[in-house]
Amino acid sequence: MTQQAVLQVKDLHKTYNGNQVLKGVEFDITKGQVKAVLGPSGSGKSTMLRLMALLEPADSGEILLKGSRIGSREHKGKVLHLPERALAVQRQEVGMVFQRFNLFPHLSAVRNVMLGLTSVKGISHHEARAQAREMLQKVGLDNRADHFPSELSGGQQQRVAIARALVMNPSVMLFDEPTSALDPELVGEVLEVMENLAESGMTMIVVTHEVRFARRVANQVTLFDGGVIVEQAEPEEFFTNPQHERTRKFLSHVH
Amino acid sequence: MFFDPNIFFEQLVSVDYIKGAALSVAVAIVSLILATVIGFFMAIGRTAKQPYLRAPAHFYVWFFRAIPALLVLLIMWNALPQMIPALRADWFSPFIAASVGLGLVEAAFMSEIIRSALLSVDEGQALAGRALGMSPAKVMIKVILPQAIRIALPPTGNEFIGLIKYSSLASVISLRELLTTAQVGVNITFRYAEYYAAAIVYYLVIVSILSFLQNRLERKFAWTSKTAKAKKSADPAVATQVGIS
């Protein structure tokens, strides 16, 4: 029984300034799966996420959401990238959490979470506020709803960022090194929120350096290196019995 | 007599001076609005990727930063009507010529202020907005502009004060603004000290009020819950709803 992939990339290529960052990546995730993506800096894992979130156009390859092509379309054998406004609509299905949170500093926490609902989904102010508060409660920040990002700790800001992405009801949540910019004491509260999210059945792709989290929460662990996927396996297999030399080398640095 | 306080105080409260001051402020307001609108599009043009958008913007900024404001005013009032008959009509007043002329010049400077304000907004902001599915227009209006405005406020306040003073140039095109009022009075009475002193007082009062208003406006962009809470707790119904304790 093969479940249709929620998000899938085929033969993805991306070059920045003459530097080939993605060299033909094949990756997919099915509903309810949690996949952790590990790898050294510059290996292309964050780039893959950004391309999946349609924040940047791929040079070649396909991105499929629930089987349909997004980000580009084919016309008479040529690949045409969709214009910004069409991309904006497609992006609603993919939630993204950034390493540096990127909260809107001029809005309070609850308004940060509301903005997507009011300006993208056209939901009324009143209804949006209710949904936003509920989401903030889920991440444990209901009592900070009216605080501004500058008044929140890094861990709190990231949790608001997660709420902001979640409230849009995406089909898949992408996390780009969500705890890398946090002080160690604050990492736990964010990972806890993510673990709860995973347990509730959200489809998640998490690029992370938090190996213990990956081992505990992920259904599959993927190793990225040099613009390609080196190995993909279930956590126990991956960590105790890695198949590839590159994986073994990577893991030797980790513990 | 060196300084006649009676003449000074008489002019200080005279209708002529009040009207002149109002006109100076009005010219400054209209030209700032014009300058901000034109400046915004020039700023977008300067940062655009397409050359056909960049070139006109570059040209505009280059041209109007070079030409003295006084010359622009003289051209607006004297040279343009010479070439464009429609501008010889009555509706083309010194006020319009001054406001538009100063607006055109100031736009070149506003475009640089706006451009640097837009550039200084963290690029992660647009990224986050787009990731939520916001259209480019929504990203600009709801995410980028509020942050850019905060950054642009202090230098813009500066420019506004500058425009109040630049309005005095309009005396050469017979606009009865503040300084012209003093000049006219002086030409009749030769009481330089009193009339100029009155003008000084008016300029000081105007700029002081503007600085105060600018301060108040900047506080609205402080983005802290303390100011927001102060507003909300004033409304008991809202305070209980959001659970402030």
Coordinates of C-alpha atoms in Angstrom, one line a residue:
Chain A
M1 CA 0.0 0.0 0.0
T2 CA 1.6 3.2 -1.1
Q3 CA 0.1 6.4 0.3
Q4 CA 0.1 9.4 -2.0
A5 CA 2.9 11.8 -1.0
V6 CA 1.7 15.1 0.5
L7 CA 4.8 16.8 -0.7
Q8 CA 7.3 15.4 -3.2
V9 CA 10.3 16.8 -5.1
K10 CA 11.8 15.1 -8.1
D11 CA 15.2 15.7 -9.6
L12 CA 15.5 19.1 -7.9
H13 CA 18.4 21.3 -9.0
K14 CA 19.4 24.7 -7.7
T15 CA 22.5 26.8 -8.3
Y16 CA 23.5 30.0 -6.5
N17 CA 26.2 32.1 -8.0
G18 CA 27.7 29.3 -10.0
N19 CA 27.6 27.1 -6.9
Q20 CA 25.5 23.9 -7.4
V21 CA 23.6 23.5 -4.1
L22 CA 21.1 20.9 -5.1
K23 CA 22.2 18.3 -7.6
G24 CA 19.1 16.3 -8.4
V25 CA 17.3 15.7 -5.1
E26 CA 14.4 13.2 -4.8
F27 CA 12.4 13.5 -1.6
D28 CA 8.9 12.9 -0.5
I29 CA 6.8 12.8 2.6
T30 CA 3.4 11.1 3.3
K31 CA 0.6 12.3 5.5
G32 CA 1.4 12.1 9.2
Q33 CA 5.0 11.4 8.6
V34 CA 7.7 13.3 10.5
K35 CA 11.0 13.4 8.6
A36 CA 14.2 14.8 10.1
V37 CA 16.8 16.1 7.7
L38 CA 20.4 16.2 8.9
G39 CA 23.6 17.3 7.3
P40 CA 26.5 19.7 7.3
S41 CA 26.1 23.4 6.4
G42 CA 25.9 24.1 2.8
S43 CA 24.7 20.6 2.0
G44 CA 21.5 22.0 0.5
K45 CA 18.9 20.9 3.1
S46 CA 17.7 24.5 3.8
T47 CA 17.6 25.2 0.1
M48 CA 15.4 22.2 -0.5
L49 CA 13.0 23.5 2.2
R50 CA 12.9 27.0 0.7
L51 CA 12.2 25.6 -2.8
M52 CA 9.5 23.3 -1.3
A53 CA 7.9 26.4 0.3
L54 CA 8.1 28.1 -3.2
L55 CA 10.1 30.9 -1.7
E56 CA 12.6 30.6 -4.5
P57 CA 12.3 29.0 -8.0
A58 CA 14.1 25.7 -8.7
D59 CA 16.4 25.6 -11.7
S60 CA 14.9 22.3 -12.7
G61 CA 12.9 19.5 -11.3
E62 CA 9.4 19.2 -10.1
I63 CA 7.6 20.0 -6.8
L64 CA 4.4 18.1 -6.2
L65 CA 1.8 18.9 -3.6
K66 CA -0.7 16.0 -3.2
G67 CA 0.2 14.9 -6.6
S68 CA -0.2 18.2 -8.4
R69 CA 2.7 20.3 -9.7
I70 CA 3.3 23.5 -7.8
G71 CA 5.6 26.4 -8.4
S72 CA 5.8 26.0 -12.1
R73 CA 4.0 24.5 -15.0
E74 CA 4.9 22.9 -18.2
H75 CA 4.0 24.6 -21.5
K76 CA 5.0 23.1 -24.8
G77 CA 7.9 21.3 -23.3
K78 CA 9.3 24.3 -21.5
V79 CA 9.1 24.9 -17.7
L80 CA 7.4 28.2 -16.8
H81 CA 7.7 29.5 -13.3
L82 CA 4.4 30.8 -12.0
P83 CA 4.0 34.5 -11.2
E84 CA 4.2 35.7 -7.6
R85 CA 0.4 36.0 -7.1
A86 CA -0.2 32.4 -8.2
L87 CA 2.7 31.2 -6.0
A88 CA 1.2 33.1 -3.0
V89 CA -1.9 31.0 -3.3
Q90 CA 0.0 27.7 -3.4
R91 CA 2.2 28.7 -0.5
Q92 CA -0.8 28.6 1.9
E93 CA -0.6 24.8 1.9
V94 CA 3.0 24.8 3.1
G95 CA 3.8 26.2 6.5
M96 CA 7.3 27.4 7.2
V97 CA 9.2 28.0 10.4
F98 CA 12.5 29.9 10.0
Q99 CA 15.7 29.7 12.0
R100 CA 15.5 33.4 12.8
F101 CA 11.8 33.3 13.6
N102 CA 11.0 36.3 11.4
L103 CA 8.2 37.5 13.5
F104 CA 6.6 40.8 12.5
P105 CA 8.1 43.3 15.1
H106 CA 5.3 45.9 14.7
L107 CA 2.6 43.4 15.7
S108 CA 1.8 41.8 19.0
A109 CA 2.0 38.0 19.2
V110 CA -1.7 37.5 18.6
R111 CA -1.7 39.9 15.7
N112 CA 1.3 38.1 14.2
V113 CA -0.7 34.9 14.2
M114 CA -3.8 36.7 12.9
L115 CA -2.2 38.4 10.0
G116 CA -2.2 35.4 7.7
L117 CA -5.9 34.7 8.5
T118 CA -7.1 38.3 7.9
S119 CA -5.0 39.3 4.9
V120 CA -4.7 36.0 3.1
K121 CA -7.8 34.0 4.0
G122 CA -10.0 37.1 4.4
I123 CA -11.3 35.9 7.8
S124 CA -13.0 38.5 10.0
H125 CA -10.9 40.2 12.6
H126 CA -13.0 38.8 15.4
E127 CA -12.9 35.2 14.2
A128 CA -9.2 35.5 13.4
R129 CA -8.4 36.7 16.9
A130 CA -10.3 33.7 18.4
Q131 CA -8.4 31.2 16.2
A132 CA -5.1 33.0 16.9
R133 CA -5.6 32.9 20.7
E134 CA -6.5 29.2 20.5
M135 CA -3.3 28.5 18.5
L136 CA -1.3 30.5 21.0
Q137 CA -2.8 28.4 23.8
K138 CA -1.7 25.3 22.0
V139 CA 1.9 26.5 22.0
G140 CA 1.6 27.7 25.6
L141 CA 1.7 31.4 25.0
D142 CA -1.9 32.5 25.6
N143 CA -0.7 34.8 28.5
R144 CA 1.7 36.6 26.2
A145 CA -0.8 37.2 23.4
D146 CA -0.5 41.0 23.6
H147 CA 3.3 41.1 24.0
F148 CA 5.4 42.3 21.1
P149 CA 8.3 40.1 19.7
S150 CA 10.9 42.4 21.3
E151 CA 9.4 41.5 24.7
L152 CA 9.5 37.8 24.1
S153 CA 12.4 35.4 24.6
G154 CA 13.8 33.5 21.6
G155 CA 12.0 30.3 22.6
Q156 CA 8.7 32.2 22.9
Q157 CA 9.2 34.0 19.6
Q158 CA 9.7 30.7 17.8
R159 CA 6.6 29.2 19.4
V160 CA 4.6 32.2 18.2
A161 CA 6.2 31.6 14.8
I162 CA 5.0 28.0 14.9
A163 CA 1.5 29.2 15.9
R164 CA 1.5 31.7 13.0
A165 CA 2.3 29.0 10.5
L166 CA 0.0 26.4 12.0
V167 CA -3.1 28.7 12.1
M168 CA -3.1 28.7 8.3
N169 CA -3.9 25.0 8.4
P170 CA -1.2 23.9 6.1
S171 CA -0.9 20.3 4.7
V172 CA 2.7 20.1 5.7
M173 CA 4.9 22.1 8.1
L174 CA 8.5 22.8 7.2
F175 CA 11.0 23.6 9.9
D176 CA 14.3 25.2 8.9
E177 CA 16.7 24.6 11.8
P178 CA 14.1 26.0 14.2
T179 CA 16.3 25.8 17.3
S180 CA 19.7 26.7 15.9
A181 CA 19.4 30.3 16.9
L182 CA 18.2 29.6 20.4
D183 CA 20.0 29.6 23.7
P184 CA 20.3 26.0 24.9
E185 CA 17.8 26.5 27.8
L186 CA 15.2 27.7 25.4
V187 CA 15.5 24.8 22.9
G188 CA 13.5 22.4 24.9
E189 CA 10.3 24.4 25.0
V190 CA 10.3 24.6 21.2
L191 CA 11.1 21.0 20.7
E192 CA 8.3 20.1 23.1
V193 CA 5.8 22.0 20.9
M194 CA 7.1 20.3 17.8
E195 CA 6.9 16.9 19.5
N196 CA 3.3 17.5 20.5
L197 CA 2.6 18.6 16.9
A198 CA 4.1 15.4 15.6
E199 CA 2.0 13.3 18.0
S200 CA -1.2 15.1 16.8
G201 CA -0.5 13.8 13.3
M202 CA 1.0 16.8 11.5
T203 CA 3.1 16.1 8.5
M204 CA 6.5 17.6 9.2
I205 CA 9.9 18.0 7.6
V206 CA 12.4 19.2 10.1
V207 CA 15.9 20.3 9.2
T208 CA 17.8 20.2 12.4
H209 CA 21.0 19.6 14.3
E210 CA 19.1 18.2 17.3
V211 CA 20.0 14.6 16.8
R212 CA 18.3 13.3 20.0
F213 CA 15.1 15.0 18.9
A214 CA 15.4 13.4 15.5
R215 CA 16.0 10.0 16.9
R216 CA 13.0 10.2 19.3
V217 CA 10.4 11.9 17.2
A218 CA 11.1 11.3 13.5
N219 CA 9.7 8.4 11.4
Q220 CA 12.6 8.7 9.0
V221 CA 16.0 10.4 9.2
T222 CA 17.6 11.8 6.0
L223 CA 21.2 12.7 5.5
F224 CA 22.0 15.5 3.1
D225 CA 25.5 16.1 1.8
G226 CA 27.0 17.9 -1.2
G227 CA 23.6 18.7 -2.7
V228 CA 22.3 15.1 -2.7
I229 CA 20.5 12.8 -0.3
V230 CA 23.0 10.3 1.0
E231 CA 20.9 8.0 3.1
Q232 CA 17.4 7.7 4.4
A233 CA 16.3 5.3 7.0
E234 CA 14.3 4.8 10.2
P235 CA 16.0 6.4 13.2
E236 CA 17.3 3.3 14.8
E237 CA 18.6 1.9 11.6
F238 CA 20.1 5.3 10.7
F239 CA 21.9 5.8 14.0
T240 CA 23.0 2.3 14.9
N241 CA 23.6 0.8 11.5
P242 CA 24.3 3.4 8.9
Q243 CA 24.8 2.0 5.4
H244 CA 27.0 4.7 3.8
E245 CA 30.5 5.9 4.6
R246 CA 29.4 9.5 4.5
T247 CA 26.7 8.8 7.1
R248 CA 29.2 7.1 9.4
K249 CA 31.5 10.0 9.1
F250 CA 28.7 12.5 9.9
L251 CA 27.6 10.5 12.9
S252 CA 31.1 10.3 14.2
H253 CA 31.1 14.0 14.6
V254 CA 27.8 14.1 16.2
H255 CA 28.4 12.3 19.4
Chain B
M1 CA 15.1 103.8 19.0
F2 CA 16.8 100.4 19.0
F3 CA 13.9 98.1 19.6
D4 CA 10.3 99.1 20.0
P5 CA 8.5 96.4 21.9
N6 CA 5.1 97.8 21.0
I7 CA 5.7 97.3 17.3
F8 CA 7.1 93.9 18.0
F9 CA 4.1 92.7 19.9
E10 CA 1.7 94.4 17.5
Q11 CA 3.2 92.4 14.6
L12 CA 3.4 89.2 16.7
V13 CA -0.4 89.0 16.9
S14 CA -1.2 90.6 13.6
V15 CA -3.4 88.8 11.1
D16 CA -0.8 89.2 8.4
Y17 CA 1.8 87.2 10.3
I18 CA -0.7 84.5 11.2
K19 CA -1.7 84.2 7.6
G20 CA 1.9 84.2 6.5
A21 CA 2.8 81.5 8.9
A22 CA -0.2 79.4 7.9
L23 CA 0.8 79.7 4.3
S24 CA 4.4 78.6 5.1
V25 CA 3.1 75.5 6.9
A26 CA 0.6 74.8 4.1
V27 CA 3.3 74.9 1.4
A28 CA 5.4 72.6 3.5
I29 CA 2.6 70.1 4.0
V30 CA 1.6 70.0 0.4
S31 CA 5.1 69.7 -0.9
L32 CA 5.9 67.0 1.6
I33 CA 2.9 64.9 0.6
L34 CA 3.8 65.4 -3.1
A35 CA 7.5 64.6 -2.3
T36 CA 6.6 61.4 -0.4
V37 CA 4.3 60.0 -3.1
I38 CA 6.8 60.8 -5.9
G39 CA 9.7 59.8 -3.7
F40 CA 8.1 56.4 -2.9
F41 CA 7.9 55.5 -6.6
M42 CA 11.4 56.8 -7.3
A43 CA 12.6 54.6 -4.4
I44 CA 10.9 51.6 -5.9
G45 CA 12.3 52.5 -9.2
R46 CA 15.8 52.8 -7.9
T47 CA 15.7 49.3 -6.3
A48 CA 13.9 47.6 -9.2
K49 CA 15.6 45.0 -11.2
Q50 CA 14.3 46.1 -14.5
P51 CA 16.5 48.8 -16.2
Y52 CA 13.5 50.6 -17.7
L53 CA 12.3 51.3 -14.1
R54 CA 15.7 52.2 -12.8
A55 CA 16.8 54.7 -15.4
P56 CA 14.0 57.3 -15.1
A57 CA 14.3 57.1 -11.3
H58 CA 18.0 57.6 -11.4
F59 CA 17.6 60.5 -13.7
Y60 CA 15.0 62.2 -11.6
V61 CA 17.0 61.9 -8.4
W62 CA 20.2 63.1 -10.2
F63 CA 18.4 66.1 -11.8
F64 CA 16.5 67.4 -8.8
R65 CA 19.3 66.9 -6.3
A66 CA 21.5 69.1 -8.5
I67 CA 19.2 72.0 -9.2
P68 CA 18.8 74.6 -6.4
A69 CA 15.3 74.9 -5.0
L70 CA 15.2 78.6 -5.7
L71 CA 15.9 78.0 -9.3
V72 CA 13.2 75.4 -9.5
L73 CA 10.7 77.9 -8.0
L74 CA 11.7 80.6 -10.5
I75 CA 11.3 78.1 -13.3
M76 CA 7.9 77.0 -12.1
W77 CA 6.7 80.6 -11.8
N78 CA 8.4 82.3 -14.7
A79 CA 9.8 79.9 -17.2
L80 CA 7.1 77.3 -17.4
P81 CA 4.2 79.8 -18.1
Q82 CA 6.4 81.2 -20.8
M83 CA 6.5 77.8 -22.5
I84 CA 3.1 76.4 -21.5
P85 CA 0.2 78.9 -22.1
A86 CA -2.1 77.0 -19.8
L87 CA 0.0 78.0 -16.9
R88 CA -0.7 81.7 -17.5
A89 CA -4.2 81.3 -16.1
D90 CA -5.3 82.7 -12.8
W91 CA -5.5 79.3 -11.1
F92 CA -1.8 78.9 -11.3
S93 CA -1.1 80.7 -8.1
P94 CA 2.3 81.2 -6.3
F95 CA 1.0 78.7 -3.7
I96 CA 0.7 76.0 -6.4
A97 CA 3.9 76.9 -8.0
A98 CA 5.8 76.9 -4.7
S99 CA 4.2 73.7 -3.4
V100 CA 4.7 71.7 -6.6
G101 CA 8.2 73.1 -7.2
L102 CA 9.4 72.3 -3.6
G103 CA 7.6 69.0 -3.8
L104 CA 9.5 68.0 -7.0
V105 CA 12.8 68.9 -5.4
E106 CA 12.1 67.3 -2.1
A107 CA 11.0 64.1 -3.8
A108 CA 14.6 63.5 -4.8
F109 CA 15.7 63.6 -1.2
M110 CA 12.6 61.7 0.1
S111 CA 13.3 58.9 -2.4
E112 CA 16.7 58.4 -0.8
I113 CA 15.2 58.4 2.7
I114 CA 12.5 56.0 1.6
R115 CA 14.9 53.8 -0.3
S116 CA 17.2 53.4 2.7
A117 CA 14.3 52.8 5.0
L118 CA 13.0 50.0 2.7
L119 CA 16.4 48.5 2.4
S120 CA 16.9 48.4 6.1
V121 CA 13.9 46.2 6.7
D122 CA 15.2 42.7 7.4
E123 CA 14.8 40.5 4.4
G124 CA 13.4 37.7 6.6
Q125 CA 10.3 39.9 6.9
A126 CA 9.3 39.6 3.3
L127 CA 10.2 35.9 3.4
A128 CA 7.9 35.3 6.3
G129 CA 5.1 37.3 4.7
R130 CA 5.4 35.4 1.4
A131 CA 5.6 32.1 3.3
L132 CA 2.2 32.8 4.7
G133 CA 0.8 33.2 1.2
M134 CA 0.6 37.0 1.2
S135 CA 0.6 38.7 -2.2
P136 CA 3.5 41.1 -3.0
A137 CA 1.2 44.1 -2.4
K138 CA 0.0 42.8 1.0
V139 CA 3.6 42.1 2.0
M140 CA 4.6 45.7 1.2
I141 CA 1.6 47.3 2.8
K142 CA 1.2 45.1 5.9
V143 CA 4.8 44.0 6.7
I144 CA 7.4 46.2 5.0
L145 CA 5.8 49.7 5.0
P146 CA 5.0 49.9 8.7
Q147 CA 8.6 49.0 9.5
A148 CA 10.0 51.3 6.9
I149 CA 7.9 54.2 8.1
R150 CA 9.2 53.8 11.6
I151 CA 12.8 54.1 10.2
A152 CA 11.9 57.0 7.9
L153 CA 10.1 59.1 10.5
P154 CA 13.1 60.9 12.1
P155 CA 14.7 62.0 8.8
T156 CA 11.3 62.9 7.3
G157 CA 10.5 65.0 10.3
N158 CA 13.8 66.7 9.6
E159 CA 12.9 67.3 6.0
F160 CA 9.5 68.7 7.0
I161 CA 11.2 71.3 9.2
G162 CA 13.5 72.0 6.3
L163 CA 10.5 72.6 4.0
I164 CA 9.0 75.1 6.5
K165 CA 12.2 77.1 6.0
Y166 CA 12.4 76.5 2.3
S167 CA 9.0 78.0 1.9
S168 CA 10.7 81.3 2.6
L169 CA 12.2 81.0 -0.9
A170 CA 8.8 81.5 -2.3
S171 CA 9.1 85.1 -1.5
V172 CA 10.8 85.5 -4.9
I173 CA 7.6 84.3 -6.6
S174 CA 5.5 86.7 -4.6
L175 CA 3.9 84.2 -2.2
R176 CA 2.8 85.9 0.9
E177 CA 4.3 83.4 3.3
L178 CA 5.9 84.2 6.7
L179 CA 9.2 85.7 5.6
T180 CA 7.6 87.7 2.8
T181 CA 5.2 89.2 5.4
A182 CA 8.2 90.4 7.4
Q183 CA 9.9 91.7 4.3
V184 CA 6.9 93.7 3.2
G185 CA 6.5 95.2 6.7
V186 CA 10.2 96.1 6.8
N187 CA 10.0 97.8 3.4
I188 CA 7.4 100.1 4.6
T189 CA 8.5 100.9 8.2
F190 CA 12.3 100.1 8.1
R191 CA 11.8 98.6 11.6
Y192 CA 14.0 95.6 10.7
A193 CA 14.6 94.3 14.3
E194 CA 11.0 94.2 15.3
Y195 CA 9.6 92.6 12.2
Y196 CA 12.4 90.0 11.9
A197 CA 12.1 89.2 15.6
A198 CA 8.4 88.5 15.1
A199 CA 9.3 86.2 12.2
I200 CA 11.8 84.4 14.4
V201 CA 9.2 83.8 17.1
Y202 CA 6.8 82.3 14.6
Y203 CA 9.4 80.0 13.1
L204 CA 10.4 78.8 16.6
V205 CA 6.8 78.1 17.6
I206 CA 6.1 76.2 14.3
V207 CA 9.1 74.0 14.6
S208 CA 8.6 73.4 18.3
I209 CA 5.1 72.2 17.6
L210 CA 6.3 70.0 14.8
S211 CA 9.0 68.5 16.9
F212 CA 6.4 67.7 19.6
L213 CA 4.1 66.1 17.1
Q214 CA 7.0 64.1 15.6
N215 CA 7.8 62.8 19.1
R216 CA 4.2 61.7 19.6
L217 CA 4.2 60.0 16.3
E218 CA 7.4 58.2 16.9
R219 CA 6.0 56.8 20.2
K220 CA 3.2 55.2 18.3
F221 CA 5.9 53.1 16.5
A222 CA 7.6 52.0 19.7
W223 CA 5.9 48.5 19.4
T224 CA 5.7 47.6 23.0
S225 CA 2.8 46.3 25.0
K226 CA 3.2 49.0 27.6
T227 CA 1.8 51.7 25.2
A228 CA -0.8 49.2 23.8
K229 CA -1.8 48.2 27.3
A230 CA -2.3 51.7 28.4
K231 CA -4.8 52.2 25.5
K232 CA -6.6 48.9 26.1
S233 CA -7.0 49.1 29.8
A234 CA -8.7 52.4 29.3
D235 CA -11.5 50.4 27.7
P236 CA -12.7 48.0 30.4
A237 CA -14.7 45.8 28.1
V238 CA -11.7 45.1 26.0
A239 CA -9.4 44.7 29.0
T240 CA -11.5 41.8 30.4
Q241 CA -11.8 40.2 27.0
V242 CA -8.1 40.0 26.4
G243 CA -7.5 38.9 30.0
I244 CA -5.1 41.7 31.1
S245 CA -4.6 41.4 34.9

